[in-house]
Coordinates of C-alpha atoms in Angstrom, one line a residue:
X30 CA 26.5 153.0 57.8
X31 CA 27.4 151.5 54.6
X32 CA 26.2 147.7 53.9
X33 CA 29.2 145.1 53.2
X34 CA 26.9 144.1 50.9
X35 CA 25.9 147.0 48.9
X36 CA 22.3 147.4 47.6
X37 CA 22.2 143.6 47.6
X38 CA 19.5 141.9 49.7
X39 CA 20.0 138.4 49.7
X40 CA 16.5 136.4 50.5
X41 CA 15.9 133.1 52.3
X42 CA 11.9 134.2 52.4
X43 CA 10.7 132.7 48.8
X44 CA 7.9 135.0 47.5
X45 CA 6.2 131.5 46.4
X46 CA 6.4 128.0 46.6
X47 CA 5.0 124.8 44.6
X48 CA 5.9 120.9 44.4
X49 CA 4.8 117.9 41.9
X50 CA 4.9 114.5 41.7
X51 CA 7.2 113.0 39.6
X52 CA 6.6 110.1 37.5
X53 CA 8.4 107.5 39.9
X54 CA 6.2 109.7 42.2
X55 CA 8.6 111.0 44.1
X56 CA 7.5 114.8 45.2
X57 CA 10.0 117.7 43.4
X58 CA 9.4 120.8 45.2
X59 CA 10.7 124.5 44.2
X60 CA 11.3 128.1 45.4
X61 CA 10.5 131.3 43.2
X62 CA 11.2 134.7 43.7
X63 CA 10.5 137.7 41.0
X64 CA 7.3 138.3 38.8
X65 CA 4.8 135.5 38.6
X66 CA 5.2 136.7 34.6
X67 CA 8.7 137.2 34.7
X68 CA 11.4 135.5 32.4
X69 CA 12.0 132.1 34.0
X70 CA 15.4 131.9 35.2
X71 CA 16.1 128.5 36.6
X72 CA 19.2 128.4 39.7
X73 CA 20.6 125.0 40.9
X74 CA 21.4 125.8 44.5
X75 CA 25.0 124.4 46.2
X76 CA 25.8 121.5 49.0
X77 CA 24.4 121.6 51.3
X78 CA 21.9 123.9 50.1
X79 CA 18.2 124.2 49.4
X80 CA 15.4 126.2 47.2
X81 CA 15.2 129.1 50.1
X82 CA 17.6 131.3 49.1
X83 CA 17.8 133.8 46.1
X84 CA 21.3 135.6 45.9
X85 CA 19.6 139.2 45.6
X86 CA 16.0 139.7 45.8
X87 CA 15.7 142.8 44.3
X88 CA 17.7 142.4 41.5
X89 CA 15.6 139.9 40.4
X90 CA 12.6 141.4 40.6
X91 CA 14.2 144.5 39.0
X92 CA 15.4 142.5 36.1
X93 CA 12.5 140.8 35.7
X94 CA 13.1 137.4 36.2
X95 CA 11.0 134.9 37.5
X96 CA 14.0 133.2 39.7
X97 CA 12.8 129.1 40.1
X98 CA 14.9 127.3 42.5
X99 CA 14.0 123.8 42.7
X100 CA 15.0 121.1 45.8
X101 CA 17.5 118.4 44.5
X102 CA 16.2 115.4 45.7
X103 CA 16.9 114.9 49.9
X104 CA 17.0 118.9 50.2
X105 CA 14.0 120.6 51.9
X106 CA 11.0 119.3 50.8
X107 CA 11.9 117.1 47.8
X108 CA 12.4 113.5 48.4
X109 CA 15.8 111.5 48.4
X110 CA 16.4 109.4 45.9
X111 CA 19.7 107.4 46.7
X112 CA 22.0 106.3 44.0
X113 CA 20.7 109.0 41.6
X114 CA 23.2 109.8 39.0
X115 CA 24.0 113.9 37.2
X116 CA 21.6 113.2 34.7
X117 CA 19.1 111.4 37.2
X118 CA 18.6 114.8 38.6
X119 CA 18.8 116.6 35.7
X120 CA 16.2 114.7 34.4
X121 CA 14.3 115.8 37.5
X122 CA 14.9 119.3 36.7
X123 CA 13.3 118.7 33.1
X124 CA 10.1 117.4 34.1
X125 CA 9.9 120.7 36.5
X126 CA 10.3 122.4 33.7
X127 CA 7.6 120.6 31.4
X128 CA 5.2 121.2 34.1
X129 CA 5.8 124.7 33.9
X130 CA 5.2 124.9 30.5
X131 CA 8.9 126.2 29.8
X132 CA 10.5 124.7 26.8
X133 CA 13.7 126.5 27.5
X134 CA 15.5 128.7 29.7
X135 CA 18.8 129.5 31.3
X136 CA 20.4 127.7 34.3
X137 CA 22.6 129.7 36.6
X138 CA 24.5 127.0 38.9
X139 CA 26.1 127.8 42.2
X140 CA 29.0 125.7 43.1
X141 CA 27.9 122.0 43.4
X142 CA 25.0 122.8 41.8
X143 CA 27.4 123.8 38.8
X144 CA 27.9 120.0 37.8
X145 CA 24.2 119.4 37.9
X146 CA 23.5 122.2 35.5
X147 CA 26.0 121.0 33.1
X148 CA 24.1 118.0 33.2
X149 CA 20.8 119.1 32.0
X150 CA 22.6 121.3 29.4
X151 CA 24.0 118.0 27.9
X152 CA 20.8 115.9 28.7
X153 CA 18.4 117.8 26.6
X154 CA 20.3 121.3 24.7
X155 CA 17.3 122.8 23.4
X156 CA 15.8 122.9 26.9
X157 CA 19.0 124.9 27.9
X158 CA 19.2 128.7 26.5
X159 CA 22.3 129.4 28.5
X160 CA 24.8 128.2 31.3
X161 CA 26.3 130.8 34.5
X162 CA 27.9 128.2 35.9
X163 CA 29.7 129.5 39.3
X164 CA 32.7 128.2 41.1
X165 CA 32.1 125.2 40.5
X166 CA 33.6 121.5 40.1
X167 CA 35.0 119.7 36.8
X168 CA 34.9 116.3 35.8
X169 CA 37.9 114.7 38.6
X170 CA 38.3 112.0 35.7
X171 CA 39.3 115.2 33.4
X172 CA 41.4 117.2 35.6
X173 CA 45.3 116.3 35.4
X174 CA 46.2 115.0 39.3
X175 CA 47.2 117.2 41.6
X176 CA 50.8 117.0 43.4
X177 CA 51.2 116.6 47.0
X178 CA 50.1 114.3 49.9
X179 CA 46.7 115.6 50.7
X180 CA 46.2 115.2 47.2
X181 CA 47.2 111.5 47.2
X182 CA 44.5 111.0 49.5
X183 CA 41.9 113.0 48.5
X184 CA 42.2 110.3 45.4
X185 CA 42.7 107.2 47.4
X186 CA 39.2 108.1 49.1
X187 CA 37.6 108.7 45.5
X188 CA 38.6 105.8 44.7
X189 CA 37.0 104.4 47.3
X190 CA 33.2 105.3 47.0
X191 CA 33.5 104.4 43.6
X192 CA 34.8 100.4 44.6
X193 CA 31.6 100.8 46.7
X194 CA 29.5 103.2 46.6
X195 CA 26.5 101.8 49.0
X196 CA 29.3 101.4 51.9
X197 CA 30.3 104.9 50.9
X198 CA 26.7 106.4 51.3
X199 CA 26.3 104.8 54.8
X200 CA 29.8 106.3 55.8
X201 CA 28.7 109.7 54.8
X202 CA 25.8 109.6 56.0
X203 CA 26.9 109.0 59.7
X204 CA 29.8 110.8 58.9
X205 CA 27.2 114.2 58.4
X206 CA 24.9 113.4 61.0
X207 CA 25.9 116.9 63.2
X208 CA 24.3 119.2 60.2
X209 CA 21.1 116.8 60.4
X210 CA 21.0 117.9 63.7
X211 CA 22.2 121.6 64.0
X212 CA 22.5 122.5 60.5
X213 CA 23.4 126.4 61.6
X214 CA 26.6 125.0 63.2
X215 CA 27.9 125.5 59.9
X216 CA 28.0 129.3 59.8
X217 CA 28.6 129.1 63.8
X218 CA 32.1 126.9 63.6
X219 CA 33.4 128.8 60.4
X220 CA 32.8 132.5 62.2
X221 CA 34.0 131.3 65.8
X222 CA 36.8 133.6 66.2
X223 CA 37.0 134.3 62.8
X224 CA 38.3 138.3 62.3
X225 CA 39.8 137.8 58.9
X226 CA 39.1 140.0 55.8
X227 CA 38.8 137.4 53.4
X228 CA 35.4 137.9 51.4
X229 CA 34.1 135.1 52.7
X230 CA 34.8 135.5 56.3
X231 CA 33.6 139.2 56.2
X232 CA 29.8 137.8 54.6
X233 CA 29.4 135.0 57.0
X234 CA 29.8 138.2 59.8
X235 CA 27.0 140.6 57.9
X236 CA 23.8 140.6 59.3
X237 CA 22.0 140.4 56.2
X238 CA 23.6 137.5 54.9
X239 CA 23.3 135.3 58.2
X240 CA 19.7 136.4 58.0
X241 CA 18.9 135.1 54.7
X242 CA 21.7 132.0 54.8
X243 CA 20.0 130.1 58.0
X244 CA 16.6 129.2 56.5
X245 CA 18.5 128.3 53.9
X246 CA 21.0 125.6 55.6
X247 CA 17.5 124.6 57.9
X248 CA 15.2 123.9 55.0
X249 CA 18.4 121.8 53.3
X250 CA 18.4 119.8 56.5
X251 CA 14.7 119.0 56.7
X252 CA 15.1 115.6 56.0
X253 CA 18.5 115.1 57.4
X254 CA 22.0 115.2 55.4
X255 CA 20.6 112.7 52.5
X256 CA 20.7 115.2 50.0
X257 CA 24.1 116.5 50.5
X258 CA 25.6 112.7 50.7
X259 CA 23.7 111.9 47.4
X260 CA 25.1 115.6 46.2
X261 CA 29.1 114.8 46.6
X262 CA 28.6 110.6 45.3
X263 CA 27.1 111.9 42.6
X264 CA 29.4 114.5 41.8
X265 CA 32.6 112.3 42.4
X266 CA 31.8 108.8 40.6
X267 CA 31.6 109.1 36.7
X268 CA 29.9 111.8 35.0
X269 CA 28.9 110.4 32.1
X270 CA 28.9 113.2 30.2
X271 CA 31.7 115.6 29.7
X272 CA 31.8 119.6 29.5
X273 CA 33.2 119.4 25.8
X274 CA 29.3 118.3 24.6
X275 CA 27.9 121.4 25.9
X276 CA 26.7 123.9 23.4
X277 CA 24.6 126.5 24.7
X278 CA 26.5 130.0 25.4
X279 CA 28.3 129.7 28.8
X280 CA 29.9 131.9 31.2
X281 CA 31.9 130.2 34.1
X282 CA 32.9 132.6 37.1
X283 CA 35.3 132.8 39.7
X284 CA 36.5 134.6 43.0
X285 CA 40.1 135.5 42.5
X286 CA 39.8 134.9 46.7
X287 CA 38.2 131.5 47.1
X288 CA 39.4 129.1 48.9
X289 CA 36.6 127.2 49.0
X290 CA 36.5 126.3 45.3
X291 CA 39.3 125.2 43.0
X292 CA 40.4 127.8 40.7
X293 CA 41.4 125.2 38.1
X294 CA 38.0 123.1 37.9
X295 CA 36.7 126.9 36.6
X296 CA 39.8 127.4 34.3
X297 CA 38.9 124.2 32.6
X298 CA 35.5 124.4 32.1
X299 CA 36.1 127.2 30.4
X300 CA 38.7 126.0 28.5
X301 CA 36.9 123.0 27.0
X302 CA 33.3 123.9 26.9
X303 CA 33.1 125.3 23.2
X304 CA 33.1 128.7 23.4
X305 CA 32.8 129.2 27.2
X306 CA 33.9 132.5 28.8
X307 CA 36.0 133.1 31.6
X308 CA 35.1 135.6 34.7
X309 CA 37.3 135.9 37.5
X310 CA 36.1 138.5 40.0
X311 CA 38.8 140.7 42.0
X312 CA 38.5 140.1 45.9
X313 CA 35.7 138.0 45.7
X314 CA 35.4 134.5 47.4
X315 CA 32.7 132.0 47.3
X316 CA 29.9 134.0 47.7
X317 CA 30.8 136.3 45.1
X318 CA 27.1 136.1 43.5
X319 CA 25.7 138.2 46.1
X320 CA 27.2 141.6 44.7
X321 CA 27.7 140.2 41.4
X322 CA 24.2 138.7 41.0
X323 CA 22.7 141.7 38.3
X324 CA 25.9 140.7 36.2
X325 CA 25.6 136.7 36.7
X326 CA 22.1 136.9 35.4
X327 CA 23.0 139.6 32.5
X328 CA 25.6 136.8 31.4
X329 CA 22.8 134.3 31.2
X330 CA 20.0 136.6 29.9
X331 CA 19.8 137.2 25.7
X332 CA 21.1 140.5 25.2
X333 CA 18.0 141.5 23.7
X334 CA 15.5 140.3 27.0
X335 CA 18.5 142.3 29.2
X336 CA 17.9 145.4 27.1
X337 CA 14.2 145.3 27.2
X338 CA 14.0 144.5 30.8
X339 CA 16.8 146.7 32.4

């Protein structure tokens, strides 16, 4: 039988795993999979997400790359910290990176991790080689408004958590209380009955991707939904930063079938980060970086470490 996934082999089993105390001592911990020696690849995992999972396994390893995927803080085994900011946990993501002894290295972002990436691109360029930054959000305060009712509303409750954020966070947080406790429910409600061929529908009914997705979505829950609340306020009150400082070579991708993700957030990052390119995969959805994941990291690789590693 022919996988739905080709040769892909999507991992939530991390070959290793490390933490460290941050300066405010609050404890950062990552994933890795690939050589120990490999070329450090960092990956900034979606919401609600965690370190466990590596989009293909073996094309890491083939490549070469030493995949590091850290915990944002509330996910898995890092600790929360409430209020943080983008650059709060970019910052995070810097001092990992210092105490791995890696001045620079690419980021590959993966949905609302894409924001987060930006961030550390913008924070500190020279510690960021390159940007794969995939289907994921734009600045709201950037994007034109969109038309239509559900739009209206979608703005009126933005507008909201930024009036007040704190009452926001305790609204979320009660309001996400089921995936604290049954954080699988999430794969479980979207496939009940679901017999559709959209991408997306088709992967969350393949074995191998339900076996490597539920550590995944059960180390993110580890200490409750903190880390996804703190995720979308961070992503939805002012940046401060915007896409147009970015200057490191970047590569923004796209499912031409997602629905989960706006197409236009992707259209304008790469439209307005300087010399950003755009890749929109055919018949792909939101987990397009599964059998697109030799590729994502090719985009984010220098041509020359590609070549010498395969």
């Amino acid at each position: 039988m022919i996988s739905l996934i080709g040769d892909a082999r999507p991992s939530g089993v991390p070959e290793r795993t490390d933490s460290i105390r941050l300066s405010d001592g609050r404890q950062l911990a990552w994933a890795e999979w690939g050589p120990a020696n490999g070329r450090p690849v960092l990956s900034l995992h979606g919401t609600p997400g965690s370190s466990r999972y590596c989009e293909d396994a073996v094309a890491t390893a083939e490549m070469g790359v030493r995949l590091i995927a850290p915990d944002r803080p509330g996910f898995g085994d890092s600790d929360p910290m409430p209020g943080r900011s983008l650059v709060d946990t970019a910052d995070d993501v810097l001092a990992l990176m210092a105490a791995l002894d890696v001045k620079s290295m690419p980021i590959v972002g993966i949905s609302s991790g894409v924001p987060f990436a930006m961030a550390c691109a913008v924070r500190r360029p020279e510690a960021v080689m390159a940007l794969a930054l995939v289907a994921g959000d734009a600045p709201l305060d950037e994007l034109p408004p969109a038309a239509g009712a559900e739009a209206a509303q979608y703005r009126e409750r933005i507008a909201r958590r930024r009036a007040d954020p704190v009452s926001a966070r305790a609204d979320l947080l009660e309001n996400t209380r089921w995936f604290a406790e049954r954080p699988e429910s999430i794969l479980d409600n979207a496939n009940a009955g679901d017999t559709s061929d959209e991408p997306d529908a088709v992967m969350r009914r393949t074995p191998e991707f339900r076996e490597a997705f539920l550590p995944m979505l059960r180390h993110a829950a580890k200490q409750g939904s903190a880390g996804w609340v703190d995720d979308s306020l961070a992503i939805t009150l002012p940046w401060g930063f915007s896409p147009l400082d970015i200057r490191c070579p970047t590569t923004v991708w796209f499912g031409d079938r997602d629905f989960m993700a706006s197409r236009r957030d992707s259209e304008h990052l790469a439209a307005v980060i300087p010399g950003a390119r755009l890749v929109v995969v055919p018949n792909e959805g939101h987990s397009l970086p599964i059998r697109n994941w030799r590729a994502i990291l090719t985009s984010a690789l220098p041509s020359q470490d590609v070549g010498a590693r395969g």
